[in-house]
Short mmCIF file of C-alpha atoms in Angstrom, two decimals:
data_model
loop_
_atom_site.label_atom_id
_atom_site.label_comp_id
_atom_site.label_asym_id
_atom_site.label_seq_id
_atom_site.Cartn_x
_atom_site.Cartn_y
_atom_site.Cartn_z
CA ASP D 1 120.42 82.67 117.09
CA ILE D 2 118.88 85.48 119.11
CA GLN D 3 115.51 84.53 120.59
CA MET D 4 112.87 87.12 121.49
CA THR D 5 110.33 86.43 124.22
CA GLN D 6 107.28 88.67 124.54
CA SER D 7 104.88 88.82 127.44
CA PRO D 8 102.05 88.57 127.91
CA SER D 9 100.87 86.62 124.86
CA SER D 10 97.48 88.28 125.23
CA LEU D 11 95.80 90.80 127.47
CA SER D 12 92.36 92.31 127.97
CA ALA D 13 92.10 96.01 128.64
CA SER D 14 89.61 98.84 128.53
CA VAL D 15 89.68 102.08 126.60
CA GLY D 16 91.76 104.56 128.57
CA ASP D 17 93.91 101.92 130.28
CA ARG D 18 97.69 102.07 130.37
CA VAL D 19 99.08 98.97 128.69
CA THR D 20 102.62 97.61 128.90
CA ILE D 21 104.10 94.84 126.78
CA THR D 22 107.57 93.48 127.42
CA CYS D 23 110.12 91.86 125.16
CA ARG D 24 113.25 90.07 126.31
CA ALA D 25 116.20 89.10 124.11
CA SER D 26 118.25 85.96 124.70
CA GLN D 27 121.42 88.07 124.51
CA THR D 28 122.23 91.74 124.55
CA ILE D 29 121.00 93.59 121.47
CA SER D 30 121.86 97.14 122.56
CA ARG D 31 118.93 99.22 121.26
CA HIS D 32 118.33 97.24 118.06
CA LEU D 33 114.68 96.62 118.85
CA ASN D 34 111.60 97.57 116.87
CA TRP D 35 107.86 97.32 117.54
CA TYR D 36 105.08 96.66 115.02
CA GLN D 37 101.31 96.73 115.22
CA GLN D 38 99.19 94.37 113.15
CA LYS D 39 95.45 94.49 112.68
CA PRO D 40 93.48 91.50 111.33
CA GLY D 41 93.90 91.02 107.60
CA LYS D 42 96.53 93.75 107.32
CA ALA D 43 100.28 93.89 106.98
CA PRO D 44 102.25 94.89 110.09
CA LYS D 45 102.92 98.57 110.62
CA LEU D 46 106.03 100.02 112.24
CA LEU D 47 105.44 101.86 115.52
CA ILE D 48 108.86 102.27 117.12
CA TYR D 49 112.41 101.71 115.92
CA GLY D 50 115.70 101.76 117.73
CA ALA D 51 113.93 100.90 121.01
CA SER D 52 112.38 104.33 121.55
CA SER D 53 112.08 106.36 118.32
CA LEU D 54 108.48 106.89 117.23
CA ASP D 55 107.86 106.35 113.54
CA SER D 56 106.36 109.27 111.63
CA GLY D 57 102.61 109.62 112.17
CA VAL D 58 102.44 107.26 115.15
CA PRO D 59 100.43 108.77 118.03
CA SER D 60 102.43 109.95 121.03
CA ARG D 61 100.50 107.64 123.37
CA PHE D 62 102.85 104.92 122.11
CA SER D 63 106.33 104.82 123.64
CA GLY D 64 109.21 102.40 123.82
CA SER D 65 112.04 101.97 126.26
CA GLY D 66 114.84 99.64 127.18
CA SER D 67 118.28 98.52 126.11
CA GLY D 68 120.42 95.43 126.36
CA THR D 69 118.01 92.55 126.82
CA ASP D 70 114.81 94.06 128.25
CA PHE D 71 112.41 96.30 126.37
CA THR D 72 108.94 97.73 126.88
CA LEU D 73 106.18 99.05 124.66
CA THR D 74 103.72 101.27 126.51
CA ILE D 75 100.37 102.61 125.35
CA SER D 76 99.58 105.41 127.78
CA SER D 77 95.82 105.55 127.18
CA LEU D 78 94.40 102.73 125.09
CA GLN D 79 92.16 103.84 122.24
CA PRO D 80 89.62 101.73 120.29
CA GLU D 81 91.90 101.63 117.24
CA ASP D 82 94.74 100.16 119.32
CA PHE D 83 93.13 96.77 119.71
CA ALA D 84 95.51 94.70 117.62
CA SER D 85 98.51 92.40 117.86
CA TYR D 86 101.95 93.78 118.68
CA TYR D 87 105.32 92.28 117.79
CA CYS D 88 108.84 93.10 118.83
CA GLN D 89 111.69 92.45 116.41
CA GLN D 90 115.45 92.45 116.95
CA SER D 91 117.82 93.66 114.27
CA TYR D 92 121.12 93.35 116.16
CA SER D 93 122.17 90.34 114.10
CA THR D 94 122.05 92.41 110.91
CA PRO D 95 120.81 91.82 108.29
CA THR D 96 118.83 88.99 109.88
CA TRP D 97 115.82 89.54 112.12
CA THR D 98 113.86 87.69 114.78
CA PHE D 99 110.31 88.50 115.85
CA GLY D 100 108.78 87.96 119.24
CA GLN D 101 105.75 85.67 119.32
CA GLY D 102 103.32 88.56 119.59
CA THR D 103 100.88 90.07 122.07
CA LYS D 104 97.19 90.31 121.26
CA VAL D 105 95.46 93.26 122.92
CA GLU D 106 91.74 92.61 123.28
CA ILE D 107 88.79 94.59 124.57
CA LYS D 108 87.79 93.86 128.17
CA GLU G 1 105.57 106.79 96.47
CA VAL G 2 107.18 103.59 97.69
CA GLN G 3 105.09 100.50 96.96
CA LEU G 4 105.56 96.77 97.25
CA VAL G 5 102.88 94.92 95.30
CA GLN G 6 102.69 91.18 95.77
CA SER G 7 101.24 88.52 93.51
CA GLY G 8 97.80 87.12 94.18
CA ALA G 9 96.47 84.22 96.19
CA GLU G 10 97.53 80.72 95.18
CA VAL G 11 95.94 77.32 95.76
CA LYS G 12 98.32 74.43 95.22
CA LYS G 13 98.57 70.70 95.90
CA PRO G 14 101.28 69.13 98.06
CA GLY G 15 104.40 68.46 96.04
CA GLU G 16 103.78 71.26 93.56
CA SER G 17 106.19 74.12 93.01
CA LEU G 18 105.39 77.80 93.42
CA ARG G 19 106.97 81.20 93.01
CA ILE G 20 105.38 84.34 94.43
CA SER G 21 106.52 87.83 93.63
CA CYS G 22 106.97 91.26 95.18
CA LYS G 23 107.26 94.17 92.73
CA ALA G 24 108.89 97.31 94.06
CA SER G 25 108.33 100.84 92.82
CA GLY G 26 109.00 104.40 93.91
CA TYR G 27 112.60 103.92 95.05
CA SER G 28 115.96 102.49 93.97
CA PHE G 29 115.28 98.74 94.13
CA THR G 30 118.94 97.79 94.30
CA SER G 31 119.68 99.96 97.35
CA TYR G 32 117.51 98.31 100.02
CA TRP G 33 117.24 94.78 101.39
CA ILE G 34 113.93 92.96 100.85
CA ALA G 35 112.77 90.53 103.54
CA TRP G 36 110.16 87.78 103.44
CA VAL G 37 107.93 87.06 106.45
CA ARG G 38 105.54 84.15 106.97
CA GLN G 39 102.36 84.26 109.01
CA MET G 40 100.57 80.96 109.46
CA PRO G 41 96.82 81.10 110.13
CA GLY G 42 96.17 82.65 113.53
CA LYS G 43 99.87 82.76 114.37
CA GLY G 44 102.69 85.27 114.68
CA LEU G 45 105.32 86.60 112.30
CA ASP G 46 108.21 84.36 111.21
CA TRP G 47 111.22 85.95 109.53
CA MET G 48 112.19 83.74 106.58
CA GLY G 49 115.09 85.48 104.92
CA ILE G 50 116.38 88.60 103.24
CA ILE G 51 118.04 89.56 99.98
CA TYR G 52 120.02 92.59 98.85
CA PRO G 53 118.97 93.22 95.24
CA GLY G 54 122.17 95.13 94.50
CA ASP G 55 124.31 92.00 94.60
CA SER G 56 121.81 89.21 95.44
CA ASP G 57 123.44 88.63 98.85
CA THR G 58 120.87 86.37 100.56
CA ARG G 59 120.49 85.21 104.16
CA TYR G 60 118.00 82.65 105.45
CA SER G 61 116.56 81.85 108.83
CA PRO G 62 117.80 78.39 109.86
CA SER G 63 114.14 77.33 109.96
CA PHE G 64 113.72 78.07 106.26
CA GLN G 65 117.18 77.32 104.85
CA SER G 66 116.82 74.65 102.14
CA GLN G 67 113.02 74.96 102.29
CA VAL G 68 112.66 78.06 100.11
CA THR G 69 114.67 80.13 97.66
CA ILE G 70 114.73 83.92 97.62
CA SER G 71 115.81 85.69 94.44
CA VAL G 72 115.44 88.94 92.50
CA ASP G 73 115.13 90.12 88.93
CA ARG G 74 116.76 93.54 88.85
CA SER G 75 115.48 94.22 85.32
CA ILE G 76 111.90 94.38 86.61
CA ASP G 77 112.48 95.44 90.24
CA THR G 78 110.94 92.25 91.58
CA ALA G 79 111.80 89.89 94.41
CA TYR G 80 110.67 86.28 94.53
CA LEU G 81 110.01 83.56 97.09
CA GLN G 82 110.03 80.06 95.67
CA TRP G 83 109.22 76.52 96.77
CA ARG G 84 110.23 73.36 94.87
CA SER G 85 107.84 71.04 96.68
CA LEU G 86 105.04 72.50 98.76
CA LYS G 87 103.69 70.93 101.94
CA ALA G 88 100.38 71.49 103.67
CA SER G 89 102.31 73.24 106.43
CA ASP G 90 103.35 75.95 103.93
CA THR G 91 99.78 77.26 104.03
CA ALA G 92 100.18 80.82 105.22
CA MET G 93 100.19 84.50 104.35
CA TYR G 94 103.55 85.66 103.05
CA TYR G 95 104.69 89.26 103.23
CA CYS G 96 107.61 91.03 101.62
CA ALA G 97 109.01 94.09 103.34
CA ARG G 98 111.67 96.68 102.58
CA ARG G 99 114.42 97.04 105.14
CA ILE G 100 115.76 100.48 105.92
CA ASP G 101 118.62 101.26 108.29
CA ILE G 102 118.18 104.32 110.51
CA LEU G 103 119.59 103.75 114.02
CA THR G 104 118.81 100.11 113.31
CA GLY G 105 117.31 97.96 110.59
CA TYR G 106 113.54 97.78 110.34
CA ALA G 107 110.76 97.25 107.84
CA ASP G 108 109.35 100.57 106.70
CA TYR G 109 107.19 99.35 103.80
CA TRP G 110 105.30 96.10 103.46
CA GLY G 111 103.54 94.34 100.63
CA GLN G 112 99.87 93.53 101.00
CA GLY G 113 100.59 89.83 101.46
CA SER G 114 100.21 86.73 99.28
CA LEU G 115 98.01 83.96 100.62
CA VAL G 116 99.26 80.48 99.81
CA THR G 117 96.96 77.52 100.41
CA VAL G 118 98.33 74.00 100.02
CA SER G 119 95.71 71.28 100.09
CA SER G 120 95.08 67.98 98.39
#
């Protein structure tokens, strides 16, 4: 099974900060990597698919990069509505998935 | 409009059985995989399994194989997640999600979640 390791598990940041979350796969997954945002009490929401493609309606301050085993989600200027948990998810082993353990972004 | 509407919250005792549902609308139900995802209180997302309603092809995470059963009823565009004997550790929010494949497979629509509480 493909394991996904996210880091950090949590971080504190201020509005306007640049935030970077990383996700590492236990084996190469090409660009089969997606990112989701989840706010408390809500279902996850897709942000980025295929490692770097922004889903429709997602603000351009979100970006994704990487291929192979190492991936990054970047928020260029953190906004109040971005305080949430973020999850990476691999889909290389189609149709099965694996999620990373999540990163909680909190207000400093 | 694509919608996945899940059944309501359940409170059960250990050892009881349960089936929760996910009703799809707004698209061809048999053309897209439906996944189930668990979220235990205060924890992350755990992929449980996935089913293709067109032919009922089903795959499970090793962690959930033999613990749950995923099925569909094509006549009413509904997917199910079922337990034969619940444990306290099954207490969690459960989400269904539609899988779409563009560049890669991802969940583009999610249900609102079904909260399952198992307590004696």
